[in-house]
Every structure is written in C-alpha cells, then in structure tokens.
mmCIF file of C-alpha atoms in Angstrom:
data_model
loop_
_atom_site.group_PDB
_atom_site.id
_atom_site.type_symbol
_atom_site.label_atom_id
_atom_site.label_comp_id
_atom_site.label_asym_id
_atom_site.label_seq_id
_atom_site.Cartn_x
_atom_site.Cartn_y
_atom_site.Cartn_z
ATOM 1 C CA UNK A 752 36.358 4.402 -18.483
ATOM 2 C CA UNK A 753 34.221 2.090 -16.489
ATOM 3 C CA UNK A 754 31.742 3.959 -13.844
ATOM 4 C CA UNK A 755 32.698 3.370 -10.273
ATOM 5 C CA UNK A 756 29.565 3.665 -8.588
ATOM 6 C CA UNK A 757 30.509 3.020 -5.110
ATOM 7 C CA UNK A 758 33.283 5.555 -5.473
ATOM 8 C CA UNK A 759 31.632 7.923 -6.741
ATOM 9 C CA UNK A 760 33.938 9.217 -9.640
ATOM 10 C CA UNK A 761 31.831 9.152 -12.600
ATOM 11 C CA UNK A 762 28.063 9.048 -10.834
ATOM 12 C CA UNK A 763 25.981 12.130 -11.623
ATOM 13 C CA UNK A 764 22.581 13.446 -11.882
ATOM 14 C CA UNK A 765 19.684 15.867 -13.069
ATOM 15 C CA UNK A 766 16.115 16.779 -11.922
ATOM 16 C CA UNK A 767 14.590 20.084 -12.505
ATOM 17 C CA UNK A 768 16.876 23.419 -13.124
ATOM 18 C CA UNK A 769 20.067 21.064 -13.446
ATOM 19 C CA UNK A 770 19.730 19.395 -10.225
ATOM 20 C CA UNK A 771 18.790 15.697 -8.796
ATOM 21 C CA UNK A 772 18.754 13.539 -5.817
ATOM 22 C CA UNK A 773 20.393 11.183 -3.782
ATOM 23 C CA UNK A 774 20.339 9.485 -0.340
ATOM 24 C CA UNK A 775 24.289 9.504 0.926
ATOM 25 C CA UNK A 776 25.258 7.638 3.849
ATOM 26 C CA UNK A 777 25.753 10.202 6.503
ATOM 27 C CA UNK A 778 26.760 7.173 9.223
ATOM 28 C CA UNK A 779 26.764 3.571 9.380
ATOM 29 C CA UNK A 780 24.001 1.690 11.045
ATOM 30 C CA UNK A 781 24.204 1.029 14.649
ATOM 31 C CA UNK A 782 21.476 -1.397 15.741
ATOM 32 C CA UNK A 783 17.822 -0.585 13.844
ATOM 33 C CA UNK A 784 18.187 2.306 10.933
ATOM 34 C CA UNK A 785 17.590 5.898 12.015
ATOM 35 C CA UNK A 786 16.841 8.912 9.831
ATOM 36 C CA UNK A 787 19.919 10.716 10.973
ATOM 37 C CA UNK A 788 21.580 8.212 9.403
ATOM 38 C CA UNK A 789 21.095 8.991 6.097
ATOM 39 C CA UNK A 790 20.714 12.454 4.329
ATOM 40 C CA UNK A 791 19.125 13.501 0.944
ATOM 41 C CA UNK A 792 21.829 15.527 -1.389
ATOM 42 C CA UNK A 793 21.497 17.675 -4.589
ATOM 43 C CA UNK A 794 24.230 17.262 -7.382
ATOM 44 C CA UNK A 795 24.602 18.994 -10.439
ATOM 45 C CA UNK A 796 24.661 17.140 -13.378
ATOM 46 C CA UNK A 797 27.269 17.815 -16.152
ATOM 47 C CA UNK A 798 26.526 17.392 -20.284
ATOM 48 C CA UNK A 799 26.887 13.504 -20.968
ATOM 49 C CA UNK A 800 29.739 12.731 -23.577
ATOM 50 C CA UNK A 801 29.598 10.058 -26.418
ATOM 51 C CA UNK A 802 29.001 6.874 -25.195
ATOM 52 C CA UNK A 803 27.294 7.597 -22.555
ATOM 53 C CA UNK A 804 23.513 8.014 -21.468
ATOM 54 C CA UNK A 805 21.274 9.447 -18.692
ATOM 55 C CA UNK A 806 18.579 7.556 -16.882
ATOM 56 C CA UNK A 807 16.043 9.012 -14.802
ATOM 57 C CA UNK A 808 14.802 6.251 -11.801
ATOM 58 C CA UNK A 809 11.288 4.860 -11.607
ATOM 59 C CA UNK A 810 11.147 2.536 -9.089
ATOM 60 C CA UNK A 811 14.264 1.898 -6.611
ATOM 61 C CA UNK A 812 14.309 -1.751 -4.814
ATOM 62 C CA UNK A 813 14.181 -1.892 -0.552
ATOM 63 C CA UNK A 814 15.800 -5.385 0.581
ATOM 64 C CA UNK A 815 17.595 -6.627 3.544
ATOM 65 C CA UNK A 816 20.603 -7.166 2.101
ATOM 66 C CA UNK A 817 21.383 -3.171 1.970
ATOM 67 C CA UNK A 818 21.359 -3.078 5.766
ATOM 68 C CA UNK A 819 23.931 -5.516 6.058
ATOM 69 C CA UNK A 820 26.188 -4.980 3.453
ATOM 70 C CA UNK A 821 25.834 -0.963 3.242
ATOM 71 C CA UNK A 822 28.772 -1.522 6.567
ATOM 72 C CA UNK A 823 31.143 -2.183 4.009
ATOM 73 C CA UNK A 824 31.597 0.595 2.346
ATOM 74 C CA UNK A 825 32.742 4.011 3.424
ATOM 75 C CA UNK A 826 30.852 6.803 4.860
ATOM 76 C CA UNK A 827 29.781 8.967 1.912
ATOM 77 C CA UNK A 828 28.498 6.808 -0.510
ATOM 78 C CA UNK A 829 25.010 6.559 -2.267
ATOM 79 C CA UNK A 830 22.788 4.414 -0.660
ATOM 80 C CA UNK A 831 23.353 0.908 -2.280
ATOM 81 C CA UNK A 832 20.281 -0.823 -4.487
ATOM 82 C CA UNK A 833 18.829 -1.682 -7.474
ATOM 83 C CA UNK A 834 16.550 0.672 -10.016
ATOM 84 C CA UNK A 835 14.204 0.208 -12.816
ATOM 85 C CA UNK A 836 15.030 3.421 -14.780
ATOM 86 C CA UNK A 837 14.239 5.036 -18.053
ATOM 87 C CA UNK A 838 16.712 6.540 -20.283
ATOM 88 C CA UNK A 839 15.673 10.050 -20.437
ATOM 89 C CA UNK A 840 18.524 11.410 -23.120
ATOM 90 C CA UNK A 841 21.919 9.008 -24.435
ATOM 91 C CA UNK A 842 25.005 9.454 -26.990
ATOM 92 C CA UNK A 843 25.624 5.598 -26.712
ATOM 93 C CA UNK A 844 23.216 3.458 -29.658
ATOM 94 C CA UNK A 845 23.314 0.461 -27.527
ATOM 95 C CA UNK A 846 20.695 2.094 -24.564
ATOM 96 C CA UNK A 847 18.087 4.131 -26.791
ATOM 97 C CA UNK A 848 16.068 6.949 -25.369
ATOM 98 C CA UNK A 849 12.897 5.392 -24.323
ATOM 99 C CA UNK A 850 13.985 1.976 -23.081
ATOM 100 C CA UNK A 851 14.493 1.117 -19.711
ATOM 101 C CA UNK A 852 17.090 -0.604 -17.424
ATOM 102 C CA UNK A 853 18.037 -2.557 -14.345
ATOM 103 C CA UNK A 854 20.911 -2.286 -12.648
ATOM 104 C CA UNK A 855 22.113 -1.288 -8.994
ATOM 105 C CA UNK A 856 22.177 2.437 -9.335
ATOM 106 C CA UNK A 857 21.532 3.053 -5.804
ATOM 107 C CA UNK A 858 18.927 5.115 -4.232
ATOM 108 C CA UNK A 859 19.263 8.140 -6.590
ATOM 109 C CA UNK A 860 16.788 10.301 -9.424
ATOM 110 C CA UNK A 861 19.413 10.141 -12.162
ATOM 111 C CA UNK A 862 22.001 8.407 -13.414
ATOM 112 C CA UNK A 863 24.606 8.805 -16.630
ATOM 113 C CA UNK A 864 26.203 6.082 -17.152
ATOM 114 C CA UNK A 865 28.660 4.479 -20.198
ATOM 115 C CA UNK A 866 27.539 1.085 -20.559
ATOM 116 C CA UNK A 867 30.621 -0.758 -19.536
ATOM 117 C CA UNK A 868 30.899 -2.788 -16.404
ATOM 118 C CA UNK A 869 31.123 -1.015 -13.055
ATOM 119 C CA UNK A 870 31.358 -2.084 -9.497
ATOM 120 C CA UNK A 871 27.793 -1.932 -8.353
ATOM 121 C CA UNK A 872 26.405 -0.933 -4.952
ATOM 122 C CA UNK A 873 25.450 -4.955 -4.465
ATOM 123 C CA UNK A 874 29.174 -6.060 -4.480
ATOM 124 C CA UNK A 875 28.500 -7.476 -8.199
ATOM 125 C CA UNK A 876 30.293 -6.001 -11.163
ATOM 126 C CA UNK A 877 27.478 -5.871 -14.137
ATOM 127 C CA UNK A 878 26.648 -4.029 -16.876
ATOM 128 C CA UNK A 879 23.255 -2.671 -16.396
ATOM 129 C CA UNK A 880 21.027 -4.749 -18.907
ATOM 130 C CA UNK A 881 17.835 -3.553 -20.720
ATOM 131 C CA UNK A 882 14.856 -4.413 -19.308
ATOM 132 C CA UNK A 883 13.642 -7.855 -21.055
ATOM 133 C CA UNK A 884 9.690 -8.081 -22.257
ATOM 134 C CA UNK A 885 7.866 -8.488 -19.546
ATOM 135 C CA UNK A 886 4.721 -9.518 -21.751
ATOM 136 C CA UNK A 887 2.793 -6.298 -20.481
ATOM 137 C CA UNK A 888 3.328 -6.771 -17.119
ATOM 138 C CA UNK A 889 4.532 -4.403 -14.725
ATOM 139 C CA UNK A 890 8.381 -3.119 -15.090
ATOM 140 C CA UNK A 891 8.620 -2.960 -11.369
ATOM 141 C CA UNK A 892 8.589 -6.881 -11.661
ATOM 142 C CA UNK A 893 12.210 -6.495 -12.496
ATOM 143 C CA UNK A 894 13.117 -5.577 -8.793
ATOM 144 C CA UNK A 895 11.436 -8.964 -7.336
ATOM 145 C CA UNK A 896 9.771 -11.702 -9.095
ATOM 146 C CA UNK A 897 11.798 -11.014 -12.437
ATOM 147 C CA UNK A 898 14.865 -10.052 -10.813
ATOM 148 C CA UNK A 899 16.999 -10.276 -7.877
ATOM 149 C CA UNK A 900 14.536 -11.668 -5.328
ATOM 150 C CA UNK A 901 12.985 -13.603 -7.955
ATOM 151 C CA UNK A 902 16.616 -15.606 -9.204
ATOM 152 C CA UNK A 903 17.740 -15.800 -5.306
ATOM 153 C CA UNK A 904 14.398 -17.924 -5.114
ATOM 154 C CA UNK A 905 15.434 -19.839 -8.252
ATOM 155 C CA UNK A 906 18.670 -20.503 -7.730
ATOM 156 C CA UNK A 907 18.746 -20.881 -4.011
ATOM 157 C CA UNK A 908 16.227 -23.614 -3.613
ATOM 158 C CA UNK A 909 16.820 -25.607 -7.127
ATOM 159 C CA UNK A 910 21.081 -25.518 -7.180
ATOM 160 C CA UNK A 911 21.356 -25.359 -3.288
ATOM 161 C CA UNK A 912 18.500 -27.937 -1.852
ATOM 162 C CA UNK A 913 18.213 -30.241 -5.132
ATOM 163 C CA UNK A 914 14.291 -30.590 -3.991
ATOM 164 C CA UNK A 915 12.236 -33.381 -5.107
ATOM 165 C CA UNK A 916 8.924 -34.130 -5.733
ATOM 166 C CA UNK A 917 6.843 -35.455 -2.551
ATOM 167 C CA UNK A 918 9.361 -33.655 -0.235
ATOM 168 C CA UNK A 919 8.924 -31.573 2.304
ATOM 169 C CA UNK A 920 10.195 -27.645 2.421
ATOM 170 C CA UNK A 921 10.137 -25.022 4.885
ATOM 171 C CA UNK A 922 10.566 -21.435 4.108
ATOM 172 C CA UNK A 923 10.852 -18.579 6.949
ATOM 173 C CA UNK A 924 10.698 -15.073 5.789
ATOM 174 C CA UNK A 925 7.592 -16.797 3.927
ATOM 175 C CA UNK A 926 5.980 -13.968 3.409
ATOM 176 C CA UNK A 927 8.941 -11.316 1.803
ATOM 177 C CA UNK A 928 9.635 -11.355 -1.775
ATOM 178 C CA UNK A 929 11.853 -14.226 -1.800
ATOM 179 C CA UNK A 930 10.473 -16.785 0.558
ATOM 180 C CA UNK A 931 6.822 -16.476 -0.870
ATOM 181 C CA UNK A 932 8.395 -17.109 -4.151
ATOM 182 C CA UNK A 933 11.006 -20.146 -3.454
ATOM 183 C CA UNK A 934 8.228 -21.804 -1.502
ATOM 184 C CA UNK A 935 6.095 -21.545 -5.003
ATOM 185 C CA UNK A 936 8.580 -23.035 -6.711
ATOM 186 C CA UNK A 937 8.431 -26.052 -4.279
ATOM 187 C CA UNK A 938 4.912 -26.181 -4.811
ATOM 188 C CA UNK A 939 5.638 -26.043 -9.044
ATOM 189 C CA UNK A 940 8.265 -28.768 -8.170
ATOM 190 C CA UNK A 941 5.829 -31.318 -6.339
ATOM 191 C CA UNK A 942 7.056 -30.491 -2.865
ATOM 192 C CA UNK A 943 4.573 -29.739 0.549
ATOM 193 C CA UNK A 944 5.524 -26.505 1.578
ATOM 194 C CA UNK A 945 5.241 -25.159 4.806
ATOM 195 C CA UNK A 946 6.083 -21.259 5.456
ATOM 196 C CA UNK A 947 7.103 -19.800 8.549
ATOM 197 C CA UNK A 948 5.609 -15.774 8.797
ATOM 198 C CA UNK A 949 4.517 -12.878 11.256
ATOM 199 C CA UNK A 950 0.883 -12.427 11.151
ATOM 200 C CA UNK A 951 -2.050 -14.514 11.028
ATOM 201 C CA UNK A 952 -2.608 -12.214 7.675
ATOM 202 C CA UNK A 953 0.738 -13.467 6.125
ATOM 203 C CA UNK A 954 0.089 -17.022 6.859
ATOM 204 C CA UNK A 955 -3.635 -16.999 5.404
ATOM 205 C CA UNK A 956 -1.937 -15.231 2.101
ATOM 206 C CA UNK A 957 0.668 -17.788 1.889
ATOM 207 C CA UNK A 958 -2.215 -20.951 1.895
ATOM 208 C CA UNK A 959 -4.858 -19.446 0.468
ATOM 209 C CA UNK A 960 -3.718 -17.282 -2.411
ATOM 210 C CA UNK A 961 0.247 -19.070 -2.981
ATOM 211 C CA UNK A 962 -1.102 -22.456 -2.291
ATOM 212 C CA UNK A 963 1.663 -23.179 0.625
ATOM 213 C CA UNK A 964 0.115 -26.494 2.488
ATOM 214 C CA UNK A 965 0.517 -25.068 6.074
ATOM 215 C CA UNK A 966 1.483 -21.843 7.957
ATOM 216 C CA UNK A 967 3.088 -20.862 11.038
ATOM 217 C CA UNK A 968 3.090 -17.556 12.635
ATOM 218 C CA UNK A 969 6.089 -17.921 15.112
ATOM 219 C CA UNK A 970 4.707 -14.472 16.932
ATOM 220 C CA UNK A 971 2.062 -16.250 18.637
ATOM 221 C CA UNK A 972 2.931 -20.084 17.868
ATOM 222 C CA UNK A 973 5.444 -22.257 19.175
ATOM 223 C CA UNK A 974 7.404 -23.324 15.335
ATOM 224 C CA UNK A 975 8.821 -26.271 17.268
ATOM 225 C CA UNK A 976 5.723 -27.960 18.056
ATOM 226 C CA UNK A 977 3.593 -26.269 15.318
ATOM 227 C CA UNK A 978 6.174 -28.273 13.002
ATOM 228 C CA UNK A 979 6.143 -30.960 14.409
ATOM 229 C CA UNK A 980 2.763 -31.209 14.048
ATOM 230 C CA UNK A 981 2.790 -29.888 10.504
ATOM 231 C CA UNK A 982 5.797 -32.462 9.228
ATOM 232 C CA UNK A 983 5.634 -34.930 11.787
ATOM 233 C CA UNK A 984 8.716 -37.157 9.632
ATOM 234 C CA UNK A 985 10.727 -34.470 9.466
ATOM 235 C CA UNK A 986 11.921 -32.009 6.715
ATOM 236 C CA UNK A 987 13.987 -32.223 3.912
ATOM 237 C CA UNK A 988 14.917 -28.531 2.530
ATOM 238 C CA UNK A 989 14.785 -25.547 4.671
ATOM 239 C CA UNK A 990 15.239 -22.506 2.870
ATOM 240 C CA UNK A 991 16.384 -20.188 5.210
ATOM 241 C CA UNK A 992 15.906 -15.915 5.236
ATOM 242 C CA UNK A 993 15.641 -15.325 9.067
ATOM 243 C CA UNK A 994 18.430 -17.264 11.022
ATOM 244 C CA UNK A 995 18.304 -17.233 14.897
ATOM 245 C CA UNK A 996 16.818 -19.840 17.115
ATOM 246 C CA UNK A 997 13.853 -20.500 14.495
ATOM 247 C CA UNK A 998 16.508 -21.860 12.079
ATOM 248 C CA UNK A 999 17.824 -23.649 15.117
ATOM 249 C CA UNK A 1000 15.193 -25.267 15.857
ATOM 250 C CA UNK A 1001 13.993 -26.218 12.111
ATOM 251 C CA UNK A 1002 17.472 -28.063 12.161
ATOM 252 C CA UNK A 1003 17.067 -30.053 14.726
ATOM 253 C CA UNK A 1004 13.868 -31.143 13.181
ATOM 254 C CA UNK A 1005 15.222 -32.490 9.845
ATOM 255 C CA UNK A 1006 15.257 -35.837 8.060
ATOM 256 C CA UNK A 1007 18.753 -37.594 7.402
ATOM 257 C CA UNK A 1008 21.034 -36.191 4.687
ATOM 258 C CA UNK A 1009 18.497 -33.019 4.500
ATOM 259 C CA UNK A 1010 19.651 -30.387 2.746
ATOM 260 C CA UNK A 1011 19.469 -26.363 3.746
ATOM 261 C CA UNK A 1012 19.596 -22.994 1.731
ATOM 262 C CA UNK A 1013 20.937 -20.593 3.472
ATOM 263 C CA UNK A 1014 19.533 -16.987 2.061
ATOM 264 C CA UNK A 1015 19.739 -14.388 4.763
ATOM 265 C CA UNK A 1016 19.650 -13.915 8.509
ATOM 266 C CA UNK A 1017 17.534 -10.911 8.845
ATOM 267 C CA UNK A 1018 16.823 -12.049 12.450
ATOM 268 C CA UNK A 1019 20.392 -10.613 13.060
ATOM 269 C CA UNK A 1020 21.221 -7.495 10.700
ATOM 270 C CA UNK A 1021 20.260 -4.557 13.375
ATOM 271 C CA UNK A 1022 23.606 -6.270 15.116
ATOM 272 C CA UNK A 1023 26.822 -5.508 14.520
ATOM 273 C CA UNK A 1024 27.897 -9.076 12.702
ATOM 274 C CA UNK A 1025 31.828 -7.253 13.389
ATOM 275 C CA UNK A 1026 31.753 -7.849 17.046
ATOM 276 C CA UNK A 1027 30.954 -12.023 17.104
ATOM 277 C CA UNK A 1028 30.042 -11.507 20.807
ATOM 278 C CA UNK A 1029 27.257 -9.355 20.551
ATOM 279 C CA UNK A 1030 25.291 -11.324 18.121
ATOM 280 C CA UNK A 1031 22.024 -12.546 19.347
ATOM 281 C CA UNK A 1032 22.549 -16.236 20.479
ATOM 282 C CA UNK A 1033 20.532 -19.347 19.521
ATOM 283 C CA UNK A 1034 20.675 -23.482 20.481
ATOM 284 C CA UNK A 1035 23.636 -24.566 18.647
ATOM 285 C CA UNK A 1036 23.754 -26.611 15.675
ATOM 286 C CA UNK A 1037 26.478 -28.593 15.047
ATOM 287 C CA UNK A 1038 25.336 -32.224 16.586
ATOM 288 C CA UNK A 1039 21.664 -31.739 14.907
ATOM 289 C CA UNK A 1040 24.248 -30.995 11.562
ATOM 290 C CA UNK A 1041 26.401 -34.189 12.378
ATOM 291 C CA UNK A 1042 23.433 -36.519 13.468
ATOM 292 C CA UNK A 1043 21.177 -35.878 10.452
ATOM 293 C CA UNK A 1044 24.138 -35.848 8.406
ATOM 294 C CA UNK A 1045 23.159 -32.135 6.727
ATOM 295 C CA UNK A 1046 24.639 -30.188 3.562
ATOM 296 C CA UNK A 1047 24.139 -26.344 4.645
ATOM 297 C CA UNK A 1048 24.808 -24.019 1.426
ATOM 298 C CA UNK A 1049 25.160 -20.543 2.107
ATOM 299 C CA UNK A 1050 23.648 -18.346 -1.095
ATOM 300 C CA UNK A 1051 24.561 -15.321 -2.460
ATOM 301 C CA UNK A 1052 22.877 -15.062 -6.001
ATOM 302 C CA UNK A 1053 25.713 -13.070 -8.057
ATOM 303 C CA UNK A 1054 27.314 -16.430 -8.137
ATOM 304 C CA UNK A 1055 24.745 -17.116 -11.006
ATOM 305 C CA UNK A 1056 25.484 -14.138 -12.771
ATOM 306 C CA UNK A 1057 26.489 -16.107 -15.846
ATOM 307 C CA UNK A 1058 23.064 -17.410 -16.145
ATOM 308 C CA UNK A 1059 20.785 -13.920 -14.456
ATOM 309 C CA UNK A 1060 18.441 -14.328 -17.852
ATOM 310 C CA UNK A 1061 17.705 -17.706 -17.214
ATOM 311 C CA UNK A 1062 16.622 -17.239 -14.029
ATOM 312 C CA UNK A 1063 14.253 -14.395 -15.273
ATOM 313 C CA UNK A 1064 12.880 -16.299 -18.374
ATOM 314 C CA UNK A 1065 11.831 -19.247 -16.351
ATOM 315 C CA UNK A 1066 9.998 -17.169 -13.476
ATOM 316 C CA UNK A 1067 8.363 -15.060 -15.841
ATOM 317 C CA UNK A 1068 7.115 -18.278 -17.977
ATOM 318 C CA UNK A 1069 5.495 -19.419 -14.940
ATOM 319 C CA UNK A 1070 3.825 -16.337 -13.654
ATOM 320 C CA UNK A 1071 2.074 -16.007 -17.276
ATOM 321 C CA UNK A 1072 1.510 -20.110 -16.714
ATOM 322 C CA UNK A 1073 -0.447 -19.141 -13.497
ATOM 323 C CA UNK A 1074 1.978 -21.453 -11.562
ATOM 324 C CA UNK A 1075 3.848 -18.509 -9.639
ATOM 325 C CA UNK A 1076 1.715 -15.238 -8.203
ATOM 326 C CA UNK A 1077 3.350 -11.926 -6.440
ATOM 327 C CA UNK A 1078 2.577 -9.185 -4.082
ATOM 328 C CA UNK A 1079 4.186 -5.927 -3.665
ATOM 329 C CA UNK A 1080 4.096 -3.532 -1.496
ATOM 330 C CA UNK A 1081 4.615 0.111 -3.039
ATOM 331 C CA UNK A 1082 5.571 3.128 -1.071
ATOM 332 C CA UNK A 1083 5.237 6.365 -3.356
ATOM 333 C CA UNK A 1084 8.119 9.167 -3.523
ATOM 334 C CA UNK A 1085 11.940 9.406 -3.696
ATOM 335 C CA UNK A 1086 11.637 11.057 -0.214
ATOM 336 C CA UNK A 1087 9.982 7.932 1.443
ATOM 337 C CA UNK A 1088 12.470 5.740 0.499
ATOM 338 C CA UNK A 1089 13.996 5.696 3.949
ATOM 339 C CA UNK A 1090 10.313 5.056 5.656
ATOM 340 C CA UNK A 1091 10.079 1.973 3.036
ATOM 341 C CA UNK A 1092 13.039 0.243 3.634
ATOM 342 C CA UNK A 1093 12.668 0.414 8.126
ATOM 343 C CA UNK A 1094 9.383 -0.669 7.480
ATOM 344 C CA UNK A 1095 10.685 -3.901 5.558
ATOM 345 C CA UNK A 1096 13.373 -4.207 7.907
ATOM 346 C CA UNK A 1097 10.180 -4.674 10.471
ATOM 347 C CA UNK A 1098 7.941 -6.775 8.290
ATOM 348 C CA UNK A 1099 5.773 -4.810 7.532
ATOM 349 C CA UNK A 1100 5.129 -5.412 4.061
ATOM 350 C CA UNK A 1101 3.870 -8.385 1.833
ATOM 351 C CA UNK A 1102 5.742 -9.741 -1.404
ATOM 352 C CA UNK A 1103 8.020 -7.493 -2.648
ATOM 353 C CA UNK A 1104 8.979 -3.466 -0.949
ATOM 354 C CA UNK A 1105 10.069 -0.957 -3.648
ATOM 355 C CA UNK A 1106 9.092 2.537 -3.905
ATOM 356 C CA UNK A 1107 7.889 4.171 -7.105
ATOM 357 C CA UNK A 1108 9.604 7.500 -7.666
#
C-alpha cells in the first residue's frame, strides 16, 4: 500500500524509548505565522513490516512555498517539507541501512516508509529517491542547490525565459536560495544580471561573491529609477520570487517580446490569496503586458519531475566547475524549526534556510 503522507494513515515515528517528533498543524495561518499555530507531537512508532524502512531526519528544508500551500490541507496534518534523512533500520533491499534520502517527509524525526509512490506534503506524488553523490560535498545540498530550489532555478529561467547570451535578467528575491542561484545561471549563460534584495549586505554578496553585475536594495532605493539606471534599454527576462508593485514596476520596464518567470509571490503569502479583495494591491499590468508584447510563465517545478536528476546533475557539475557558489543559512534543532522558517518568511537569511536536526 502506498504511504499517504498528508493523510496520515501509514506515517509513523521513533526517537528515544519508542517515541519521535512532529510539528502538526494546530491552525491555519492567518496573516504572518505564529507559534500557536503549530504544536510539537509525540507518536509511537510500531515494528516496520517487509518492505518497508525507517529513516531518521537530518536536515528538514524551510521555504516559502509551505506558507502558502500548507492552507490546503486540513487542520491536523504534519507540517509539509522536504528532508535529507538517513535510514536508521529497513526490511526493503532497495533503501539499505546507511544510505540516505530526499523526499518531502514533512517536518518530523522519523519516518517508515515502503518505497512506493505517495502523495507528498509538496502536492507532488514521488517516490523518495536516494541521495545521488554529491562528490563529498555537503548532503544538506540536496534541500537547495542540488534539489528543489536548485531545479526551480534551472528550470524556471532556462524552459520559462529561453535567456540568451548578452541579455539582460533581473532576479528579486536575489538573495534566497533560488534567486541567487537562477541569476548564476544567467551569468553561466552570458547574460548581465541584475538582482533585486533587502540589505546593503545581500546586494554586496550578490556582486561581489555571485558575480551579479548590479544590485538593488528596494528598502532604501527607488527599483524604478535604480533600474533604469542599471538597464537603461530595458530588460529581457525577469525572474520573478516577490510579486507586488516591484514586479509591477520591472514590467513596465521591459524590452519588446520580453519574457518573465514567474516563481513565487512571497510579497503576498501572509494574505489570505482566498479572499481576492484583501490582497495587497499594485499598478496594474496588463497594457505594460500588451505594449511590450510579453510571455508571462507561471512555474511550479514538479512539472519537471520527469527530468528532477537532470536538473541536479547539471547544477552540481557546475558548482564543482566553480561556475555556481551557495550560501546557507543553518538553524540547529528539531525544536527551532518554527523560529527558522518566520525568520525566512522575513528575510532574514542568505542562500538557502534549513535546519539541521
């Protein structure tokens, strides 16, 4: 039988004396995260049968997407999101004790699962895979660069924009774990790349150690003049995390028959996206869209499921090329898990958040 994760009918786990963790959602969001929100739970764990395996969690993945989507599902559930874990004990040959896996487990210790396809907490149904050679770098790679961050970068700027060589890109959210890497790819690609961050800190990171060709931090800069200083003929791709009046205004600033990625819209996920009229509001674009003649591509990355490992073979050939660097932020303990993912919510990490169990 396949696990249903999201349900909950074959999802158990084990920490010390029989008993492990997990974060359950207590109530849905309602404007910024609070604690009360979520809750951590004990569960027993039973004896795992044949065919299936246990995995204990080593580092658990923070992204935007979970306070969106998390909505979605019922009151209840485990907090949705990937895992780099380690089988800890298995009756299935195909997962070996010792090797490790990705998959979206959700914010729990331990896992047994049977190695057939379930319905995973990021509204993808995958099998979760063995964690590739990473060529002695870090596992926790496989949560960002070498993972889901890492292919949203991949696919989202080379299937969605089509960029070419001696074109210009702009990235906001240039400074989280996908923006800082798409905008390296359009520097591998041949393309001037300017990022759009939140601190003078971000911004020197992005062109001094990532090699982006300008900077903009829209706290204390205006992005509409600051751009169109910084592209003064206009921009071809905009790759898109943030949304709002920045994307807005980015729009109106683009060369004919540009083309934009659209990512995320983290500008927006403390609001309730089910009530239309409370979202925030920015300059509309529809006539910058019809005058400049535009192709807008929303992304969502599990339509490349089909080809995830080539996505992670690629990236990982160019970080041990030097071509494509990475950041993370680490927050330590299972407990802080909570305290990582409202403090990426606010920006206030670099590269990739995960916490290390």
């Amino acid at each position: 039988m396949a696990l249903k994760l999201i349900l909950e009918s074959r999802n158990y786990s084990v920490g010390a004396m029989g008993i492990a963790k997990k974060w359950v959602v207590v109530k849905h969001f309602e404007g910024e995260p609070k604690p009360s929100d979520l809750k951590i739970v004990e569960e027993e764990l039973p004896p795992i049968k044949d065919g299936e395996y246990l995995t204990q969690a080593e580092y658990i993945s923070v992204d935007p997407y979970q306070r969106r989507y998390i909505t979605k599902f019922p009151v209840g559930i485990t907090m949705i999101g990937s895992q780099v874990a380690r089988i800890i004990e298995s009756k299935n040959p195909d997962y070996p004790v010792g090797k490790r896996v990705v998959g979206w487990l959700g914010w729990r210790t331990h896992t047994i699962l049977d190695g057939k396809e379930f319905s995973g907490a990021a509204l993808v149904n995958q099998i979760p895979y063995i964690l590739p050679e990473l060529g002695g770098l870090p596992p926790s790679l496989a949560l960002g660069v070498a993972g889901m961050p890492g292919n949203t970068a991949y696919f989202g700027l080379l299937e969605a924009c089509n960029p070419k060589a001696g074109e210009t890109l702009v990235v906001t959210g240039a400074a989280g774990a996908v923006g800082s890497h798409a905008g390296q790819i359009g520097k591998i690609k041949g393309m001037r790349v300017i990022g759009i961050a939140g601190s003078d800190e971000k911004c020197r990171w992005l062109t001094e150690e990532l090699g982006f060709d300008h900077a903009i931090n829209y706290k204390t800069g205006n992005v509409g003049e600051e751009l169109r200083k910084a592209a003064p003929e206009g921009v071809d791709c905009f790759f898109d995390n943030v949304g709002g009046q920045i994307s807005s205004t980015i729009i109106y600033q683009m060369k004919l028959m540009g083309r934009v990625s659209v990512v995320g819209s983290i500008s927006s996920y403390n609001d309730d996206e089910r009530d239309i009229a409370t979202l925030p509001k920015a300059t509309i674009i529809q006539p910058g869209l019809v005058t400049g003649q535009l192709t807008v591509r929303g992304v969502r990355v599990v339509y490349w499921l089909d080809r995830w490992m080539e996505g992670i073979s690629q990236n990982l050939q160019w970080i041990k090329e030097g071509k494509l660097k990475y950041r993370e932020t680490v927050t330590d303990g299972f407990e802080s898990t909570f305290k990582a993912f409202t403090g990426m919510l606010k920006g206030e990490n670099v590269g990739k958040a995960i916490v290390r169990v």
